[in-house]
XYZ file of N, CA, C and O in Angstrom:
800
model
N -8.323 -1.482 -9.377
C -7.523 -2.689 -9.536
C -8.306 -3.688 -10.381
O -9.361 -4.285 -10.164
N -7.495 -3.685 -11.369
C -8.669 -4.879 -12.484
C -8.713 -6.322 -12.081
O -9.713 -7.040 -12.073
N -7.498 -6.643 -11.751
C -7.172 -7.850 -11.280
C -6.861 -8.368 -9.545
O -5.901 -8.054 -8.841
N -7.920 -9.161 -9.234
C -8.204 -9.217 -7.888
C -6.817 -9.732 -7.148
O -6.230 -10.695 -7.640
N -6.358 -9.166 -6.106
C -4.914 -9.645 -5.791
C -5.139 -11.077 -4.842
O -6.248 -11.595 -4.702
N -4.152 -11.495 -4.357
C -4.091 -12.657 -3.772
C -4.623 -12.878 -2.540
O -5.312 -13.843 -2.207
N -4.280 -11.944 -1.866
C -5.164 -11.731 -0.306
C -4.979 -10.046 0.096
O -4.077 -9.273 -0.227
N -6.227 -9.813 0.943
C -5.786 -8.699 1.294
C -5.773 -8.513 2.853
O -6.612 -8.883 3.676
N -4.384 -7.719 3.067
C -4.146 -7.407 4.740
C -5.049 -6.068 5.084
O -5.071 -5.007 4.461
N -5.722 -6.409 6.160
C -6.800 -5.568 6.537
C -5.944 -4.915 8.159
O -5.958 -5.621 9.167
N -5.243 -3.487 8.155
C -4.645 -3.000 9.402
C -5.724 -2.322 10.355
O -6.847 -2.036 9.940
N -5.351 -2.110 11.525
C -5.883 -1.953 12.669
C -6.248 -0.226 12.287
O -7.313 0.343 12.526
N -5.430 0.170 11.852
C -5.965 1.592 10.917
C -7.355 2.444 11.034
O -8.068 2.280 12.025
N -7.578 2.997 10.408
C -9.343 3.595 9.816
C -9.640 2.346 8.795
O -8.921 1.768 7.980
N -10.788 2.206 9.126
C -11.715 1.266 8.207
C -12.045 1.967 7.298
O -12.318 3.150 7.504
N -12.115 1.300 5.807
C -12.346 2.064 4.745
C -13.440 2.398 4.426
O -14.297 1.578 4.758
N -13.892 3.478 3.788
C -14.918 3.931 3.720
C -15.067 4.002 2.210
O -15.938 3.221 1.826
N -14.541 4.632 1.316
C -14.300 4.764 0.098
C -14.840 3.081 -0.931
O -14.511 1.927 -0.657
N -15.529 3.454 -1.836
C -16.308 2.605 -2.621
C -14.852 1.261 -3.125
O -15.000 0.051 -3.298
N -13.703 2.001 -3.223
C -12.481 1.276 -4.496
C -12.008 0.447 -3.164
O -12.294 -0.746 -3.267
N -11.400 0.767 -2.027
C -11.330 -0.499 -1.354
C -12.034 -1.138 -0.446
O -11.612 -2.109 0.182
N -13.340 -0.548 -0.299
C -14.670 -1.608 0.171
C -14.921 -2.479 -0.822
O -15.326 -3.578 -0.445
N -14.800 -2.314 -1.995
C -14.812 -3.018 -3.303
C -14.085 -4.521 -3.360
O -14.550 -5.654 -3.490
N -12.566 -3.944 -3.184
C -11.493 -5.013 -3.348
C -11.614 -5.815 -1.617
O -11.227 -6.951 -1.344
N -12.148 -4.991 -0.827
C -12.006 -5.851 0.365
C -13.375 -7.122 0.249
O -13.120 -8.275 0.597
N -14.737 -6.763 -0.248
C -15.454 -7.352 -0.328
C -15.244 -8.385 -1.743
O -16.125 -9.143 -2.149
N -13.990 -8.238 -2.327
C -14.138 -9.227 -3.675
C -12.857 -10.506 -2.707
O -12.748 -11.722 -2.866
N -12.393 -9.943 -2.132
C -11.387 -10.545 -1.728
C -11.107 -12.183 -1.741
O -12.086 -12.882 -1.482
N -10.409 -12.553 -1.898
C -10.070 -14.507 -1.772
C -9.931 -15.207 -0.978
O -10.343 -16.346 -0.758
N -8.813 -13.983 -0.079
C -8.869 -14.261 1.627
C -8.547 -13.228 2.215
O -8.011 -12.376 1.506
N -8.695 -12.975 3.371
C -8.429 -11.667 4.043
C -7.528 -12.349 5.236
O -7.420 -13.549 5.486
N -6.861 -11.138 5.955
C -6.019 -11.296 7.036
C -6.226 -10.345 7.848
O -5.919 -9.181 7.589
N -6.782 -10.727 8.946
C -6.833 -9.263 9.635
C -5.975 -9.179 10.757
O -5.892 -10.225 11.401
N -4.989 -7.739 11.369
C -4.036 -7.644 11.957
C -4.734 -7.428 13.594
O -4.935 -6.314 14.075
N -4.912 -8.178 14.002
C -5.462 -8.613 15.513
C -6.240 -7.714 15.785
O -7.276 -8.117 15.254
N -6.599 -6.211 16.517
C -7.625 -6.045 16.346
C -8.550 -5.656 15.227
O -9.768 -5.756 15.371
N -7.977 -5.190 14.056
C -9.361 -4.595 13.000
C -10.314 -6.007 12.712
O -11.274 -5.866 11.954
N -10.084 -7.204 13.241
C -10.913 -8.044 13.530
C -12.239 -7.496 14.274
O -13.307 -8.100 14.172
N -12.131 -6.583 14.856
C -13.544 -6.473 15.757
C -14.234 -5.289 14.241
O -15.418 -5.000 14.408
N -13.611 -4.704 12.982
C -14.198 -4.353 12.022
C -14.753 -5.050 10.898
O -15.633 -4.547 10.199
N -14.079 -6.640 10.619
C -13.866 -6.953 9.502
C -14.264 -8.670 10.515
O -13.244 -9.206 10.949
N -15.649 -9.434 10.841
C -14.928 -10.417 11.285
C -15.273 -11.464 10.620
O -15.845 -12.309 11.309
N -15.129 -11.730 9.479
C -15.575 -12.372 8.499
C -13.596 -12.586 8.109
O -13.340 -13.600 7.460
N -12.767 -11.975 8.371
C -11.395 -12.548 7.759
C -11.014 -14.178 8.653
O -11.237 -14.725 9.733
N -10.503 -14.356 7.712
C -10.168 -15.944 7.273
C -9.019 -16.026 8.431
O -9.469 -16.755 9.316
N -8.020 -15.674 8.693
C -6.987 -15.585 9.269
C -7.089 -13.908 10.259
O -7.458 -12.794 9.888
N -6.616 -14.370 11.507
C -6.187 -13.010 12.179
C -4.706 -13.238 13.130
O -4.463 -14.045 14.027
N -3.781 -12.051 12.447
C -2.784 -12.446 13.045
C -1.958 -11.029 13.719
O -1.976 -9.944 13.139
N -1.245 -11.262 15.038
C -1.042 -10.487 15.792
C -0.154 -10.797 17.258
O 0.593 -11.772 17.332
N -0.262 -10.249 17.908
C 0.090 -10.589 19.447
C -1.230 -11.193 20.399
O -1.273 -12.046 21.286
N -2.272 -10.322 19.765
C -3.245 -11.013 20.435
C -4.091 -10.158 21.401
O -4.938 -10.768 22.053
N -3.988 -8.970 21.562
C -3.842 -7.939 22.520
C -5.175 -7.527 22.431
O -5.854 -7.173 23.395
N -5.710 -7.597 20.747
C -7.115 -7.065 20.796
C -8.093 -8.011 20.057
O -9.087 -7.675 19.414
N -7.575 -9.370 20.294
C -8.631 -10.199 19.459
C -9.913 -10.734 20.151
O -9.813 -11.665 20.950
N -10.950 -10.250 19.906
C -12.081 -10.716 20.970
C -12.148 -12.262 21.332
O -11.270 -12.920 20.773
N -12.903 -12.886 22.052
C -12.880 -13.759 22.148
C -13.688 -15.114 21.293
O -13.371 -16.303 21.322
N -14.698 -14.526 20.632
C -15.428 -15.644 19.849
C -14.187 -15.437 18.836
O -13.846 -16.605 18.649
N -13.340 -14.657 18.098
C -12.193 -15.232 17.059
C -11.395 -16.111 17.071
O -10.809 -16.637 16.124
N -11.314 -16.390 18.578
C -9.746 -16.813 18.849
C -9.323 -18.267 18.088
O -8.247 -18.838 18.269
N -10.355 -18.716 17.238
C -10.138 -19.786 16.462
C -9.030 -19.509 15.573
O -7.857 -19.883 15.538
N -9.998 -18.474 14.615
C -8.993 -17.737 13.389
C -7.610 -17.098 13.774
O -7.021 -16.399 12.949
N -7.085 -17.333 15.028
C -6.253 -16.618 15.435
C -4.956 -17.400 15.805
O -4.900 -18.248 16.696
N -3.802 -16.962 14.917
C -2.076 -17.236 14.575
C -1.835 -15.986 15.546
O -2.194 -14.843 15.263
N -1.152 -16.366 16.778
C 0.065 -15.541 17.963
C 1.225 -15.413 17.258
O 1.528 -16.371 16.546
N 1.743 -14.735 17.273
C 3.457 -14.320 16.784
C 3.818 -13.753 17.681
O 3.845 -12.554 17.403
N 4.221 -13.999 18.944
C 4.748 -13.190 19.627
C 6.048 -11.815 19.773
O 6.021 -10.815 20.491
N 7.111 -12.280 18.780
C 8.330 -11.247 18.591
C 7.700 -10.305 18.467
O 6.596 -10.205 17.932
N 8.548 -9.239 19.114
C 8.310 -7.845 18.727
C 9.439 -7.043 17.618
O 9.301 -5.845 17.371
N 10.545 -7.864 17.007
C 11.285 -6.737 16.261
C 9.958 -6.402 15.056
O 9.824 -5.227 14.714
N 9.070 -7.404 14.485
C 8.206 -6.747 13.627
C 7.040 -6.531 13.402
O 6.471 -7.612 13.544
N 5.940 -5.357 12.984
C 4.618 -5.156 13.348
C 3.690 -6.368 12.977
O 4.090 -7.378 12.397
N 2.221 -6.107 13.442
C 1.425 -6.790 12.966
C 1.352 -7.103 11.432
O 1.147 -8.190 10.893
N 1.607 -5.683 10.777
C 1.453 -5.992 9.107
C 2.671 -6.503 8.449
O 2.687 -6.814 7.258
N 3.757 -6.592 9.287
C 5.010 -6.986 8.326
C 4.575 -8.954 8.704
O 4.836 -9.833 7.882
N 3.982 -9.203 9.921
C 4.210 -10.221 10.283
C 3.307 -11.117 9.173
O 3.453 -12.190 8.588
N 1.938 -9.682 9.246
C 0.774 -10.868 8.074
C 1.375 -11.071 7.006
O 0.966 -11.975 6.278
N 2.758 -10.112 6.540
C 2.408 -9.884 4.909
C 4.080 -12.056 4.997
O 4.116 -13.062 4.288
N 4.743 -11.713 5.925
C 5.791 -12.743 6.011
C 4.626 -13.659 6.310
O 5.612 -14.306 5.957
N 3.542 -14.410 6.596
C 2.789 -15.512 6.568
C 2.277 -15.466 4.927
O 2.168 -16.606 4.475
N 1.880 -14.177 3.761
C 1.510 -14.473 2.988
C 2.861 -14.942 1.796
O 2.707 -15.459 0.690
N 4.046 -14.590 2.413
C 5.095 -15.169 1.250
C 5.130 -16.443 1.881
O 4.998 -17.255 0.966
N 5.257 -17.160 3.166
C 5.072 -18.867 3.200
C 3.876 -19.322 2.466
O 3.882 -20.431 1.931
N 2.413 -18.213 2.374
C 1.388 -19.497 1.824
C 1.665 -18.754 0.176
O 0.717 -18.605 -0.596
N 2.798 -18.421 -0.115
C 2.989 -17.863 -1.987
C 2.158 -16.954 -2.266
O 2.199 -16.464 -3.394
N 1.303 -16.547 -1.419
C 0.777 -15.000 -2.130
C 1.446 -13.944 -2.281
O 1.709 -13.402 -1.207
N 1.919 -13.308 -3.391
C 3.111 -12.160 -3.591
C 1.854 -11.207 -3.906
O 1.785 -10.488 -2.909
N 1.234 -10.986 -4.438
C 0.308 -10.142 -5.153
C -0.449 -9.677 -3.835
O -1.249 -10.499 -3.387
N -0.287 -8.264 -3.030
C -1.631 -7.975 -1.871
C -2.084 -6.698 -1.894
O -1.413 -5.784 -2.373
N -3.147 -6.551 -1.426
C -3.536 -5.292 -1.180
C -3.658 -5.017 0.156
O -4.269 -5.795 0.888
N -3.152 -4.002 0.574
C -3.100 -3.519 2.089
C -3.876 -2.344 2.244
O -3.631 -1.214 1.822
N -5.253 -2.923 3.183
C -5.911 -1.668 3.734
C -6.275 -1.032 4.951
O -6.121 -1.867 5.843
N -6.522 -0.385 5.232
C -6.652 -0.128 6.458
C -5.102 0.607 7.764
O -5.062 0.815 8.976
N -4.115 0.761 6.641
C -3.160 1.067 7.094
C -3.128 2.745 7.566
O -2.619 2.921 8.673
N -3.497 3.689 7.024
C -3.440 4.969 7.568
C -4.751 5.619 8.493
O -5.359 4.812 9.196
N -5.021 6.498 8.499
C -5.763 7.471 8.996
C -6.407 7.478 10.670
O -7.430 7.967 11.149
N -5.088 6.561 11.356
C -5.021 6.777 13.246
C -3.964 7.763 13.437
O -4.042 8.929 13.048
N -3.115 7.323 13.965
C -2.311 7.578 14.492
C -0.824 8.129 13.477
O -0.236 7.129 13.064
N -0.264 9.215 13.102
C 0.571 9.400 11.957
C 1.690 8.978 11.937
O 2.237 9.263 10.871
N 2.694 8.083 13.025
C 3.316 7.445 12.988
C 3.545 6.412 12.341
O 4.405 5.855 11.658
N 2.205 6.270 12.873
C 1.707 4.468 12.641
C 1.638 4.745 10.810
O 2.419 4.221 10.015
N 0.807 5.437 10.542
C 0.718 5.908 8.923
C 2.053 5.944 8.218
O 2.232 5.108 7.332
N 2.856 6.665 8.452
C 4.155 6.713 8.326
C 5.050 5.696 7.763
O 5.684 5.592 6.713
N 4.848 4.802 9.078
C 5.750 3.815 9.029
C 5.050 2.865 8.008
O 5.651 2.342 7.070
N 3.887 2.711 8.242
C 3.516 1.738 6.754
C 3.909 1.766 5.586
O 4.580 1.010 4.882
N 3.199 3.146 5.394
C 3.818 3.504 3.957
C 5.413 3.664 3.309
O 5.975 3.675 2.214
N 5.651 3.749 4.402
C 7.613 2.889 4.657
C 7.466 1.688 4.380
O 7.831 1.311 3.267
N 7.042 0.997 5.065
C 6.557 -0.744 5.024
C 6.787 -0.961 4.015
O 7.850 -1.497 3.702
N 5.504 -0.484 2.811
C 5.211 -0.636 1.897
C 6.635 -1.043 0.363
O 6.495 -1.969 -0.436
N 7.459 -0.370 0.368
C 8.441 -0.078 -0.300
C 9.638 -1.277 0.220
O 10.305 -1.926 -0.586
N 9.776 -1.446 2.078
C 10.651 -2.560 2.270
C 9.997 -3.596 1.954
O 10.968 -4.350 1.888
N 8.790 -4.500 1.606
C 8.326 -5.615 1.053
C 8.752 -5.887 -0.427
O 9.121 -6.924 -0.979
N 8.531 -4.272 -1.010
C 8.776 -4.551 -2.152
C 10.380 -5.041 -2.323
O 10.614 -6.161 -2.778
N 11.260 -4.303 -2.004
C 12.455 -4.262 -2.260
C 12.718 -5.273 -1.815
O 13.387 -6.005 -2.544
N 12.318 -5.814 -0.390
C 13.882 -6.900 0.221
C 12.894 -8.071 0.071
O 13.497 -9.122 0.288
N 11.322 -8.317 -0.281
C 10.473 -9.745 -0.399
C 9.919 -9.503 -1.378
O 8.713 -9.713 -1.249
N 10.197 -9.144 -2.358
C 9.399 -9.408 -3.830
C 8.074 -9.288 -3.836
O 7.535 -10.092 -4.596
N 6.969 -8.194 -2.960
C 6.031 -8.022 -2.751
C 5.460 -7.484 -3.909
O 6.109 -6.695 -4.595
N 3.942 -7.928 -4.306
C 3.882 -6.600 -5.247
C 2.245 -6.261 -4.527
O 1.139 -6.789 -4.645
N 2.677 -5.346 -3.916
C 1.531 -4.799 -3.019
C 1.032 -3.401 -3.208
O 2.085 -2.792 -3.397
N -0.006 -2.459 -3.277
C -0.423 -1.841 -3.433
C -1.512 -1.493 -2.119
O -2.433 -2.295 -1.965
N -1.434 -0.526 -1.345
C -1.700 0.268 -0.153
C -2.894 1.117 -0.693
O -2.643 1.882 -1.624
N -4.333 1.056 -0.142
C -5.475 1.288 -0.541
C -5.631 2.574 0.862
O -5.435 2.652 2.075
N -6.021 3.263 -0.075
C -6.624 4.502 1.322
C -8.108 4.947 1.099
O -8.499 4.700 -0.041
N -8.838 5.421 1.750
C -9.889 6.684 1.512
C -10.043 7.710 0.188
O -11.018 8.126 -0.437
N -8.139 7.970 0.041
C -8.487 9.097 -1.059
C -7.413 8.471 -2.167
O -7.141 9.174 -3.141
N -6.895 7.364 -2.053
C -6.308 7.059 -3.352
C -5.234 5.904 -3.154
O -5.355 5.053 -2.272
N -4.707 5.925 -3.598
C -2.889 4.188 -3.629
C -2.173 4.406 -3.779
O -2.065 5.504 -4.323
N -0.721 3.520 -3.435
C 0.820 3.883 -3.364
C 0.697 2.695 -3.732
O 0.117 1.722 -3.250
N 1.667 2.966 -5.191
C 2.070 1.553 -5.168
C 3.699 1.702 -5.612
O 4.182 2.722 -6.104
N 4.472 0.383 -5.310
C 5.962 0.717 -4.832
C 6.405 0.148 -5.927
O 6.044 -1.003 -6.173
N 7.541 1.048 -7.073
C 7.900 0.615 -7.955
C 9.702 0.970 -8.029
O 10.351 1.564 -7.168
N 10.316 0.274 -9.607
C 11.630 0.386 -9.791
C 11.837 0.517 -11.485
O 11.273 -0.223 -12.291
N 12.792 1.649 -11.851
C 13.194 1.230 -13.062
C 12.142 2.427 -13.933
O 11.827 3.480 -13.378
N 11.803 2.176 -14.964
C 10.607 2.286 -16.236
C 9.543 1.363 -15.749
O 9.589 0.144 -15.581
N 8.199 2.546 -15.487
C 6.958 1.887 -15.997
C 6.104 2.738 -16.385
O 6.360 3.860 -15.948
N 5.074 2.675 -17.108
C 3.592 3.417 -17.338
C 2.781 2.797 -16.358
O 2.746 1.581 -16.170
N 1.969 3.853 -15.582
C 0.985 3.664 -14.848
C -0.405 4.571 -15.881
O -0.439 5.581 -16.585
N -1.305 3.612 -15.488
C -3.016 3.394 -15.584
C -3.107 4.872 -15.181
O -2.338 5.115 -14.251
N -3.828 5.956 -15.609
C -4.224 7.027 -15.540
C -5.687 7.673 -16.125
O -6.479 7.018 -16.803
N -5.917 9.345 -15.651
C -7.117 9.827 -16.276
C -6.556 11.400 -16.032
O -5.858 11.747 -15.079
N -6.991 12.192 -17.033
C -6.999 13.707 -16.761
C -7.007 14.074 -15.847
O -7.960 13.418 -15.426
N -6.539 15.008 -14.559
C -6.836 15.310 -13.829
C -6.340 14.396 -12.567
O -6.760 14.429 -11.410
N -5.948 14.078 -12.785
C -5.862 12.605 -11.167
C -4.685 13.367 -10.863
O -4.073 14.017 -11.711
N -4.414 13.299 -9.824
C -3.491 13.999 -8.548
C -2.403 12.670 -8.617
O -2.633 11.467 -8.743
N -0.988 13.507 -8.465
C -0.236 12.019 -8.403
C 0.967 12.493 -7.900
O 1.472 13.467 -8.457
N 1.626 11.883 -6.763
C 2.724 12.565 -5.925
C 3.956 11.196 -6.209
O 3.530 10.042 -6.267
N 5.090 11.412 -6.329
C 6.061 10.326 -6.843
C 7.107 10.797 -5.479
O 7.521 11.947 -5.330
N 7.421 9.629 -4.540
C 8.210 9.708 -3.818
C 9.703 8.642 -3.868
O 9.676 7.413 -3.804
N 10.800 9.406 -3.982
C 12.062 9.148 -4.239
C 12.445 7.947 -3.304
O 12.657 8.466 -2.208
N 12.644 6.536 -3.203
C 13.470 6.102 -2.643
C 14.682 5.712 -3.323
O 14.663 4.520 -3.629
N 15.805 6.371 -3.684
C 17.101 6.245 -4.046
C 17.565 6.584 -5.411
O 18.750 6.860 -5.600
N 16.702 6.578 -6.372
C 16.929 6.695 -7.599
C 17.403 8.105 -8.101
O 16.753 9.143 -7.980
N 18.368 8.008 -8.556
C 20.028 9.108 -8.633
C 19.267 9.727 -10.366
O 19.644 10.843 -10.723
N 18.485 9.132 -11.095
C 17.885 9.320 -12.253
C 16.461 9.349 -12.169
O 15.991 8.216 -12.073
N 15.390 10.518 -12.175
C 14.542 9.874 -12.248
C 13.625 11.236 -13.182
O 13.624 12.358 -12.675
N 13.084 11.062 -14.174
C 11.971 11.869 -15.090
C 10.654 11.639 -15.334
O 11.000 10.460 -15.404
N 9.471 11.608 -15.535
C 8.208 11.677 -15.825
C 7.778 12.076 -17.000
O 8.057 13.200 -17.416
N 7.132 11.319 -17.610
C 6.374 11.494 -19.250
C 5.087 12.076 -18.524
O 5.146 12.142 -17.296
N 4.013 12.473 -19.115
C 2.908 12.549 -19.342
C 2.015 13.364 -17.863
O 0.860 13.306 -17.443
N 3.205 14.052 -17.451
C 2.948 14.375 -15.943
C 2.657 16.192 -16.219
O 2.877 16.652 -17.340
N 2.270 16.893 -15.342
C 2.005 18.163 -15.424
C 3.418 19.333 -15.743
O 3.803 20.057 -16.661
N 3.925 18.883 -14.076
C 5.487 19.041 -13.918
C 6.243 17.913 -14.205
O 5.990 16.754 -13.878
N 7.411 18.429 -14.988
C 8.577 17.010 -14.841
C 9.299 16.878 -13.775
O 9.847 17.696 -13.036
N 9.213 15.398 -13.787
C 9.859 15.164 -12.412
C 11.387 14.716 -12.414
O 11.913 14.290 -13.442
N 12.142 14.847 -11.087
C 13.389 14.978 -10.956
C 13.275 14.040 -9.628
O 12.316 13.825 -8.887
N 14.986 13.432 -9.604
C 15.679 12.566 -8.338
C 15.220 13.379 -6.975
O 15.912 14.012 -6.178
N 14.268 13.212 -6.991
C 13.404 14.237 -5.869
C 14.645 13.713 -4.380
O 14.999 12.554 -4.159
N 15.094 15.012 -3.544
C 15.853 14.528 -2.373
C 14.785 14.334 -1.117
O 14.717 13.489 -0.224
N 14.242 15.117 -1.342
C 13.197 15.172 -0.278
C 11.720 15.194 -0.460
O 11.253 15.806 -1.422
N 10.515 14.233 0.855
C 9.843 13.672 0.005
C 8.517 14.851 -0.602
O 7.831 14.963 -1.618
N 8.658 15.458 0.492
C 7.707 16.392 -0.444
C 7.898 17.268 -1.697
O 7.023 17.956 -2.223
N 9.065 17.148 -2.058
C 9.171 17.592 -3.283
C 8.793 17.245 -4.376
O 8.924 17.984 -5.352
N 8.076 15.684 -4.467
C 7.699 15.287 -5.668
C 5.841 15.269 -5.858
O 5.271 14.846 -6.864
N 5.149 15.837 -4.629
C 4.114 15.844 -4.172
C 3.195 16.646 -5.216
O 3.680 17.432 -6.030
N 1.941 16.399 -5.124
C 0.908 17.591 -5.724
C 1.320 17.641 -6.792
O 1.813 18.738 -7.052
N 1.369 16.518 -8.027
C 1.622 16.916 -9.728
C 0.295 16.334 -9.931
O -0.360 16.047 -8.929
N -0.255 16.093 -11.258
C -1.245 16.375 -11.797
C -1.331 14.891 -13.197
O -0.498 15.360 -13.972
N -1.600 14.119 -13.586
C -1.891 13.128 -14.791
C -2.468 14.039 -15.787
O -3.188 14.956 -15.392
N -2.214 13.874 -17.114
C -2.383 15.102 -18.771
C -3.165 14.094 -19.146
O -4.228 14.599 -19.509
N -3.223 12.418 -19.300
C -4.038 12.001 -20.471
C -4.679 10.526 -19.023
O -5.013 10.497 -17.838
N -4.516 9.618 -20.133
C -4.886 8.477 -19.602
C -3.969 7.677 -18.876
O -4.430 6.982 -17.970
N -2.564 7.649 -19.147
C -1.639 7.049 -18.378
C -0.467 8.282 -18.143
O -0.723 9.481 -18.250
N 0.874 7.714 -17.800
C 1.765 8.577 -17.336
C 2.993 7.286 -17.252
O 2.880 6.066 -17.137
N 4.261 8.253 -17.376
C 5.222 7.424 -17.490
C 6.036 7.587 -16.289
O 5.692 8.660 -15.792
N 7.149 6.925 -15.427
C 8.216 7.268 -14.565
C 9.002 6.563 -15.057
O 8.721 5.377 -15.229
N 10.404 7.153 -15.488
C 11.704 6.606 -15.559
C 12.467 7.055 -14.601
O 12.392 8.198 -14.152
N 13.762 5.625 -13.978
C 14.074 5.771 -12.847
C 15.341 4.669 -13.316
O 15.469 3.884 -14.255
N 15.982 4.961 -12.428
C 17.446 3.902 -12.224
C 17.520 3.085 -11.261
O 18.177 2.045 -11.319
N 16.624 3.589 -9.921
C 16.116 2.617 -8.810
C 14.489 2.929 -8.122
O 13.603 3.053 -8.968
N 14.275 2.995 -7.365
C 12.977 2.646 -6.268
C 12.515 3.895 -6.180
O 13.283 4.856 -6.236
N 10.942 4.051 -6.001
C 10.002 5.247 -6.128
C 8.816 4.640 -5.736
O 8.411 3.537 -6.101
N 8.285 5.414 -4.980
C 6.442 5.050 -4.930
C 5.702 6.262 -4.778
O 5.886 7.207 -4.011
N 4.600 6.007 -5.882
C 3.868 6.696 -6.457
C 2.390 6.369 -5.520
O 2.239 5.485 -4.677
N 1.502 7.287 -5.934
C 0.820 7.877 -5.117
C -0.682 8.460 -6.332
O -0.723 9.608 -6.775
N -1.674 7.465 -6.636
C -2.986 8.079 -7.131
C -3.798 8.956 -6.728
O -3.080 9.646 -6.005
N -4.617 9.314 -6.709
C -6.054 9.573 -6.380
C -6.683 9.123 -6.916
O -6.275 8.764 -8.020
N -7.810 8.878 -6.624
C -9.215 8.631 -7.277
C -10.259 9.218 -7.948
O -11.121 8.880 -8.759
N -9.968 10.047 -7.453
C -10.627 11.321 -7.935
C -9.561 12.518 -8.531
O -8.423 12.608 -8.070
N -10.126 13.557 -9.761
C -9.467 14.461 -10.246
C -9.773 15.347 -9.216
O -10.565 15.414 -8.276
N -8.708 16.130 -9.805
C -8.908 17.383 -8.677
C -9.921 18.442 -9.243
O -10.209 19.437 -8.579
């Protein structure tokens, strides 16, 4: 990520290990951490949650939301559209529980679509980031790159190994491959794509 995003939501998740978002978590502007990954990260600025696992020397940094229709991370990312941060990086979201994984990376795509998010989901082995329409994505030889269909009735790939199609189901667009330095997706609606960091 060349350009440092606005804040980043730090989930209760696996703590990152990987150099690219220990990187962006340590460049960060402000952090948010989702009530407990506070006992990983306790240097974030804000911790917000139910409250269930926030130790007790935090409880300063600590915003209660009690409702339950929505998680800890939908709740941080709705405090960062009141303080105008659209731009986030979300880490710490996968590698517990695969539900929980799941549903984020679901998450991920409803911010974009219904709150004008432009967020990008940092893992261990690579990023999703949630797009619409025509774009070129940032690439290298070899980089692993899986394109998952949300709705788009049109959808093709430039610069990709296999060409890609209105994938129905999500593993079908999984395990393709980047040819040069970037790569193209054309689309008629919503898709999120999927890096690595490493070539294969």
């Amino acid at each position: 990520m060349k350009e440092l995003p606005d804040i980043v939501i730090l989930a209760n998740g696996s703590f990152p290990t990987h150099p690219v978002p220990l990187s962006i978590l340590n460049r960060a502007k402000h952090v948010i951490a989702c009530d407990g990954a506070v006992s990983h990260y306790p240097e974030a600025d804000v911790i917000i949650g139910d409250g269930d696992s926030v130790p007790d020397v935090c409880r300063g940094k600590f915003i209660q939301i009690d409702e339950q229709e929505d998680n800890d991370l939908t709740k941080a990312t709705l405090y960062c559209l009141r303080q105008g941060w659209q731009r986030i990086a979300y880490l710490g979201c996968t590698g517990l529980r695969e539900d929980h994984t799941l549903g984020n990376i679901a998450l991920l795509m409803r911010y974009f679509r219904e709150m004008g998010i432009s967020g990008t989901m940092f893992t261990d082995h690579g990023f999703f980031s949630p797009s619409q329409g025509d774009r070129t994505f940032q690439s290298f030889s070899g980089q692993q790159v899986s394109i998952f269909n949300f709705g788009s009735t049109r959808l093709r790939s430039e610069g990709l190994k296999w060409n890609s199609y209105a994938y129905k189901e999500w593993w079908q667009g999984t395990l393709n491959e980047s040819l040069a330095n970037h790569f193209s997706v054309l689309a008629d609606s919503y898709y999120l794509v999927y890096q690595t960091y490493d070539a294969k």
